[in-house]
Coordinates of C-alpha atoms in Angstrom, one line a residue:
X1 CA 8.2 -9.2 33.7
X2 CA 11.7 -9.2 34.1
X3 CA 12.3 -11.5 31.0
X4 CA 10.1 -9.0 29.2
X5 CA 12.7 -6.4 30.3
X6 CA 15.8 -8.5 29.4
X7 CA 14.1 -9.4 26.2
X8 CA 13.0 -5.6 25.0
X9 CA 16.7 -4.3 25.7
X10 CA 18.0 -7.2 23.6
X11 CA 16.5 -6.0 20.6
X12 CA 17.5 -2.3 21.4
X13 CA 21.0 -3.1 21.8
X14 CA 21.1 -5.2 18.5
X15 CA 19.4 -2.2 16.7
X16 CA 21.4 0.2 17.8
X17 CA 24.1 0.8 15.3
X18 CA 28.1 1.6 16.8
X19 CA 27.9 5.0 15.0
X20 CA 24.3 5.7 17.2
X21 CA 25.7 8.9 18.8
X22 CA 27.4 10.5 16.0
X23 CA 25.1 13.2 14.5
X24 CA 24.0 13.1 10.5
X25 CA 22.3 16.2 9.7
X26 CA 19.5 15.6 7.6
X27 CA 18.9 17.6 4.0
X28 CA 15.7 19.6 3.6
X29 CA 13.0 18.3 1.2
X30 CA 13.5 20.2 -2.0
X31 CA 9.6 20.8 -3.3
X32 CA 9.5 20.9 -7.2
X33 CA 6.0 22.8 -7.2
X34 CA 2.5 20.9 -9.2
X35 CA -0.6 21.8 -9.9
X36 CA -1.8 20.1 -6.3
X37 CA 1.1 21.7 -4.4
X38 CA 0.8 24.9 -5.4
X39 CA -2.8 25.1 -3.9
X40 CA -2.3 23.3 -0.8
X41 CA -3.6 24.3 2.4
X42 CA -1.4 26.6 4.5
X43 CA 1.0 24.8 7.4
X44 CA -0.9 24.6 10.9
X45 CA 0.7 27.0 13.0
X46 CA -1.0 25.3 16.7
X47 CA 1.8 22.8 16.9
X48 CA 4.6 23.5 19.2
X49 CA 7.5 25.1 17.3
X50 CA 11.3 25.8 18.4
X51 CA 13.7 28.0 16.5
X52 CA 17.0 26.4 15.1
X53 CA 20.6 28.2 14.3
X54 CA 19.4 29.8 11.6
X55 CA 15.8 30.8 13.0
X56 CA 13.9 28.8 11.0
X57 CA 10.9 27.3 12.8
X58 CA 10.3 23.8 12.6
X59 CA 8.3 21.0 14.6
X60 CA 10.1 19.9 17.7
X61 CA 10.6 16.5 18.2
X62 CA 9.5 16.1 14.3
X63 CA 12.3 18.5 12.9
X64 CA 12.2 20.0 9.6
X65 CA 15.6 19.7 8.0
X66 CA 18.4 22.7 6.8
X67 CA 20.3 21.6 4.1
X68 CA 19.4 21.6 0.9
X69 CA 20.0 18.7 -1.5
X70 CA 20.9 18.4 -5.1
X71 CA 19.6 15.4 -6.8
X72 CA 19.0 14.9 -10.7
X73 CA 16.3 16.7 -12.1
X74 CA 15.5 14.0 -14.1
X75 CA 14.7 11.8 -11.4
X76 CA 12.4 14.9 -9.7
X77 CA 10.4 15.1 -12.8
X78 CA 6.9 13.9 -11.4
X79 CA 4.8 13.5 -14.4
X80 CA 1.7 11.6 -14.1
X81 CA 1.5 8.5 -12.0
X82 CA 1.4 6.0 -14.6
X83 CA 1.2 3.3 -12.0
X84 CA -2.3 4.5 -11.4
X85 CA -3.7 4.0 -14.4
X86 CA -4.5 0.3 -14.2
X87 CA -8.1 0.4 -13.3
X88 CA -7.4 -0.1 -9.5
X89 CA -5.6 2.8 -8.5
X90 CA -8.0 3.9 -6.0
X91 CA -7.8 0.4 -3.7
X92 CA -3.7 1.0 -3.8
X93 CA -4.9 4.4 -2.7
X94 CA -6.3 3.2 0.4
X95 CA -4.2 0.9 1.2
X96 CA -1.1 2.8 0.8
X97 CA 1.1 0.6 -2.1
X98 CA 2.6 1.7 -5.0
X99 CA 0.5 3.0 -8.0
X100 CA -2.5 4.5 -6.1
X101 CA -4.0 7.2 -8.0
X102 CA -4.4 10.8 -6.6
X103 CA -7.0 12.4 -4.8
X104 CA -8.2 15.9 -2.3
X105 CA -9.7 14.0 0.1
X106 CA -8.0 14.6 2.8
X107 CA -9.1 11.7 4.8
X108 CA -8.4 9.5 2.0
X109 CA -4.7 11.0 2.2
X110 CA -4.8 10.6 6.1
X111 CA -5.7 6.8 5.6
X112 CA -2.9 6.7 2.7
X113 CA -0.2 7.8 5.2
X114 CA -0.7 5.2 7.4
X115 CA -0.4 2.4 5.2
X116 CA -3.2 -0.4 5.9
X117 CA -1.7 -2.8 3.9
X118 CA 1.1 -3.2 6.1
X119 CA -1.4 -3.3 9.5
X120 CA -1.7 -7.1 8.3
X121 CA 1.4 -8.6 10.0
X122 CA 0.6 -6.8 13.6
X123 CA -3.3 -7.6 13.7
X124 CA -1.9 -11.4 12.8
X125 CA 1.0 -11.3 15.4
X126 CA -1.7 -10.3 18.0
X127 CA -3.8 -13.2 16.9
X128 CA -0.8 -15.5 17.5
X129 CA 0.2 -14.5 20.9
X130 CA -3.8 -14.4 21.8
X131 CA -3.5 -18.4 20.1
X132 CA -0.1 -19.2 22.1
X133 CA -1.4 -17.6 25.5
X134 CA -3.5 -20.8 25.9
X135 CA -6.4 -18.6 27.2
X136 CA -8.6 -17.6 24.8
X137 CA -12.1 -18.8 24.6
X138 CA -14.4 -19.5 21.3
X139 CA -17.5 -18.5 21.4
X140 CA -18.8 -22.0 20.9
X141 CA -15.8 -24.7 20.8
X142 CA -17.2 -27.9 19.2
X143 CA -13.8 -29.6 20.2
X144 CA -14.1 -28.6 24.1
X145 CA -17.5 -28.6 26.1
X146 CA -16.1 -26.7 28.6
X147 CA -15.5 -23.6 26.3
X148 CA -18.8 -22.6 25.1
X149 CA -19.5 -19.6 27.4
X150 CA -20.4 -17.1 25.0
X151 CA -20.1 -14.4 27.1
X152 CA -16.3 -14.7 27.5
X153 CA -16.3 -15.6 24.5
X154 CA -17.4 -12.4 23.5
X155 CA -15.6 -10.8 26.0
X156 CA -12.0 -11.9 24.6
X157 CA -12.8 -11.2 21.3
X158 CA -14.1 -7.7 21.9
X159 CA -10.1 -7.7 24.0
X160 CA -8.5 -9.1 21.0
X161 CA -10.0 -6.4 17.8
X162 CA -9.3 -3.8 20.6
X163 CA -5.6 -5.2 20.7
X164 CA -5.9 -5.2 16.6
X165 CA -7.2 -1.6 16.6
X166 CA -4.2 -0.8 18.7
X167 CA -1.4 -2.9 16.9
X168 CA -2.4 -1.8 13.1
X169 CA -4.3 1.5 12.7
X170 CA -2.8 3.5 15.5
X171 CA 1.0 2.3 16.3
X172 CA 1.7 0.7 12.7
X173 CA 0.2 4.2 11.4
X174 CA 2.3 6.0 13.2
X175 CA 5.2 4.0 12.4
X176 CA 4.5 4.5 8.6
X177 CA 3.1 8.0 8.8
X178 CA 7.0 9.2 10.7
X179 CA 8.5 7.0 8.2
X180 CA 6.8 9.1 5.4
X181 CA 8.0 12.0 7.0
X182 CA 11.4 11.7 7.7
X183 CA 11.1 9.6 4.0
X184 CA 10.5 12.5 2.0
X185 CA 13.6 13.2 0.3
X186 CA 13.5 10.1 -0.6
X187 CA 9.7 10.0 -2.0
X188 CA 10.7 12.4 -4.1
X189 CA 12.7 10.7 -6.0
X190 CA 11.3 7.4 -5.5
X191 CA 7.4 8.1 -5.1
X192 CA 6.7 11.4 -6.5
X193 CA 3.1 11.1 -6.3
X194 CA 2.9 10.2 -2.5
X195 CA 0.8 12.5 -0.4
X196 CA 3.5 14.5 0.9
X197 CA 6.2 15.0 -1.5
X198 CA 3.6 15.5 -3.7
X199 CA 2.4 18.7 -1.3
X200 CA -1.4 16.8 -1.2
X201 CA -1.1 17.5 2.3
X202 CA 0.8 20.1 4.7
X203 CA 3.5 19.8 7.5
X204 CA 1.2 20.6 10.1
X205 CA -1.5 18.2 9.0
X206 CA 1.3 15.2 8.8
X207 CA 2.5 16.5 12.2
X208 CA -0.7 16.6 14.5
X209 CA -1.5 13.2 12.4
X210 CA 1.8 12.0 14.0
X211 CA 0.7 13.2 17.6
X212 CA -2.8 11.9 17.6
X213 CA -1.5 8.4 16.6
X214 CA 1.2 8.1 19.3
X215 CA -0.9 9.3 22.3
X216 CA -4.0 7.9 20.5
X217 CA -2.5 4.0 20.7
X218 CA -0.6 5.1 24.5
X219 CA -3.8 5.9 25.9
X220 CA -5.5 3.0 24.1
X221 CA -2.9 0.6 25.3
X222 CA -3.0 1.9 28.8
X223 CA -6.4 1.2 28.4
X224 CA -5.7 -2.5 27.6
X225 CA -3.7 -3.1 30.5
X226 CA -6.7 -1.8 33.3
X227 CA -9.1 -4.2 31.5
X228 CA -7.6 -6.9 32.1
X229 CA -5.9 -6.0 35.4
X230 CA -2.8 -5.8 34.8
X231 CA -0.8 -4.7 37.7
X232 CA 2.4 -3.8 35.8
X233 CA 1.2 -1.9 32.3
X234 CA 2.7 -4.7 30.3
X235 CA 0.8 -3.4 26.9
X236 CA 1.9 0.3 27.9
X237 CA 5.3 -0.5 28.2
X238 CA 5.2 -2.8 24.9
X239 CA 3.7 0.1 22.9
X240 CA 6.4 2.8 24.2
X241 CA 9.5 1.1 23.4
X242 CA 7.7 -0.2 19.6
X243 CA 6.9 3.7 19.2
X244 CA 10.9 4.4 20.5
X245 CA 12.0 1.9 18.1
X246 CA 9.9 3.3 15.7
X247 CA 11.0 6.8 16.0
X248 CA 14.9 5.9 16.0
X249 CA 14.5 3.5 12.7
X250 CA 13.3 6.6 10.9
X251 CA 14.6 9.7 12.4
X252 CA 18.4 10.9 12.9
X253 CA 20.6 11.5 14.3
X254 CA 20.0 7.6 15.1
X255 CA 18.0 6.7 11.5
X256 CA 18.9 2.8 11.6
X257 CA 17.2 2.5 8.6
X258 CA 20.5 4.0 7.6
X259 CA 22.4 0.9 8.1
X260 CA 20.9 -2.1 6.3
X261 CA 21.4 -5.0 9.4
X262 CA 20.5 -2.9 11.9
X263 CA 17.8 -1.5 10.4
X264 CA 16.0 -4.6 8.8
X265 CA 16.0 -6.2 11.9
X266 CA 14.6 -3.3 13.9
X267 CA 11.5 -3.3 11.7
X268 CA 11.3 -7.0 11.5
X269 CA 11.4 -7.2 15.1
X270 CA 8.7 -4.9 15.6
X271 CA 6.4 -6.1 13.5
X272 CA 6.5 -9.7 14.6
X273 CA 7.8 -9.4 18.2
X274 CA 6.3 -6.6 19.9
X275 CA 2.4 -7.5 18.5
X276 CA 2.8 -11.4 19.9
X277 CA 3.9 -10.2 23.0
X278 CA 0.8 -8.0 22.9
X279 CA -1.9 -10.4 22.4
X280 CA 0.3 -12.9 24.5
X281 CA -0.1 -10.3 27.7
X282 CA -3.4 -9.6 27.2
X283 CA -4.4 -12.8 27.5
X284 CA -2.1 -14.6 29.1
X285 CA 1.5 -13.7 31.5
X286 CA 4.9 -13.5 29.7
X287 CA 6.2 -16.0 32.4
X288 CA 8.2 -18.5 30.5
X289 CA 11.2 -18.5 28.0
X290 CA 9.7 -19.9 25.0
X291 CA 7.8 -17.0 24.6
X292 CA 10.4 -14.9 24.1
X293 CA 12.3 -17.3 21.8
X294 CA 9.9 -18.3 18.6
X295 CA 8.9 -14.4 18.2
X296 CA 12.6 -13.6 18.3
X297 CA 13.2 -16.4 15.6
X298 CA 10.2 -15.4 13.9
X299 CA 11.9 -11.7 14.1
X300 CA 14.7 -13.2 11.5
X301 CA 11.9 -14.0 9.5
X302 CA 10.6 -10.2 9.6
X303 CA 14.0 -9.0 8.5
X304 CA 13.9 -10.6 5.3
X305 CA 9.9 -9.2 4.9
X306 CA 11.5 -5.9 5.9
X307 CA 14.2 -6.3 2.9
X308 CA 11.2 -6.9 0.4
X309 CA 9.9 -3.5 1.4
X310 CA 13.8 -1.7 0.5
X311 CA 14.0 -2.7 -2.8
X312 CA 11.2 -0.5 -4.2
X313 CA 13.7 2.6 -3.0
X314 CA 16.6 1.3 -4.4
X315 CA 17.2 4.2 -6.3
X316 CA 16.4 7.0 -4.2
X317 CA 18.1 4.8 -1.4
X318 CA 21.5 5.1 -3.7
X319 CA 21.0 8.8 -4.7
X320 CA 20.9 9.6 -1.1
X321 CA 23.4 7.5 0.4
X322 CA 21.4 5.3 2.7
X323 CA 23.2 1.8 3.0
X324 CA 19.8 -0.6 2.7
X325 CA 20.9 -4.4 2.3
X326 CA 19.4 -3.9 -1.7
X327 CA 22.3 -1.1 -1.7
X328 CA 25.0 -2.6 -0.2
X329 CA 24.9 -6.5 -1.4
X330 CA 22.8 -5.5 -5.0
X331 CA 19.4 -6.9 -6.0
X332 CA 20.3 -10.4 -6.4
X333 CA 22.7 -10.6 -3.0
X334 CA 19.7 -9.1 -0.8
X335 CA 17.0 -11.0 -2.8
X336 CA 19.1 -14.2 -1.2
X337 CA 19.2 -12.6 2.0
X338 CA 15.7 -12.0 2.3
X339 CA 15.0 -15.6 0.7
X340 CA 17.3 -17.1 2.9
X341 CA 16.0 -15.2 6.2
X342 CA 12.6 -16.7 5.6
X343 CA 13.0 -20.2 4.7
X344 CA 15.0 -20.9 7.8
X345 CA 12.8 -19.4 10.1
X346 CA 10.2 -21.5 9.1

């Protein structure tokens, strides 16, 4: 448990950029009214509230910014989402990419936030540490006689789509639904059409979406740990610092998705590291180095993944001054990057 420990504060401190403590203020969305927006359903006003300087209320820890921002009002022009006229604009909807067409559902919005296409590479990480834990049993192994109890068999899977159900729908949608959030002047420029710049959906709905999420997965993952006896709350403790980490990569005054390195490797981390851990603990102990090492490795691997993800926001990235590696070292130096980060992790 120590290593674990050791290990967890190693990726904090490599995250954590020098300027960590030096507070950016944040510029308030600037909402260019539609059609959808205008007839949006009022903000929730059940959600805690504190009052800033100025006495506007916003949602505490979840701030709502102050400052306005001036950005081109050609890049603000909306228009219709030509991405979604392809014939499959409803999948991308539901899975939360690029081009997905628009809808009032607000469930369908809900599900949009929380990206399931990017659930893909925590649900897998869980099935590798369950793999590398040496201790999960088939329901019928052809290879080994002496795994073919079906009722542990069923017994770990049931553990491992529970693990899954944490790792992608609650934790990874909160990670992408505070991303969207704190994302938004950025949207706007970049992703008009997603559900909240676009005003499909209000600031309270987004908040207590947020909220459910985060104590949704902490209680699930607590939940983990008493099945399968855990004396320390190995899961527990996994799932607060990947919902710290997750909160600090999008939100200031820390925001490392600010600073390209830091950043990059902060969400690659997460998504490969933290979910192998995960399915490692719930089947198995954390008890020897090599555990620690490949997902670490594999973690170099994520960073380039996570540079795949900035260059769709190159531009809004640039209009508002956030240093992503697609930024700072152009498309063709990051594309190298993120090339190079994957191939040599393999």
């Amino acid at each position: 448990m120590t290593k674990l420990y050791i290990a967890a504060a190693a990726l904090a401190v490599i995250a954590t950029p020098s300027s960590a403590f030096s507070f950016q203020p944040q510029s308030t969305f600037v909402r260019h009214p539609t059609k959808s927006s205008e007839m949006r359903a009022p903000t929730l006003n059940m959600i805690p509230t504190k009052k800033t300087d100025s006495d506007e209320a916003s949602f505490f820890p979840f701030d709502s910014s102050s400052k306005p921002i001036t950005v081109s009002s050609s890049l603000l022009e909306a228009g219709p989402n030509e991405e979604a006229e392809d014939g499959d604009g409803g999948i991308k909807q539901l899975l939360g990419i690029r081009g997905a067409s628009e809808t009032d559902d607000i469930w369908k919005i809900r599900l949009q936030l929380t990206k399931p296409v990017t659930w893909i590479p925590l649900v897998w990480g869980v099935m590798c540490g369950a793999a590398a834990s040496g201790n999960y049993h088939w329901f019928w192994n052809p290879l080994d006689e002496n795994d073919r109890n079906i009722a542990l068999g069923l017994n770990d899977a049931l553990k491992g789509f529970v693990t899954m159900i944490l790792a992608g729908p609650f934790l990874t949608g909160f990670t992408q639904t505070i991303n969207d959030w704190y994302d938004r002047d950025i949207d706007a420029i970049n992703e008009p059409n997603r559900p909240i710049p676009s005003g499909r959906i209000s600031e309270g709905q987004v908040i207590a979406q947020i909220w459910i999420l985060l104590i949704g997965g902490l209680g699930l993952s607590y939940g983990i740990d008493a099945w399968c006896g855990h004396e320390t709350p190995t899961v527990f403790l996994l799932s607060v610092f990947g919902s710290i980490i997750s909160y600090i990569y999008s939100a200031p005054p820390l925001k490392l998705k600010n600073n390209g390195w830091q950043g990059s490797f902060a969400l690659g981390a997460s998504y490969i590291s933290l979910p192998w851990w995960c399915g490692q603990a719930v089947f198995g102990e954390l008890d020897r180095p090599v555990y620690f090492i490949l997902p670490v490795l594999y973690s170099i691997a994520g960073l380039g993944i996570a540079i795949v993800n900035d260059f769709k926001s190159i531009e809004g990235d640039r209009e508002l001054g956030l240093n992503s590696l697609p930024v700072a070292f152009g498309i063709d130096g990051a594309k190298y990057i993120c090339a190079g980060c994957i191939t040599l992790t393999q």
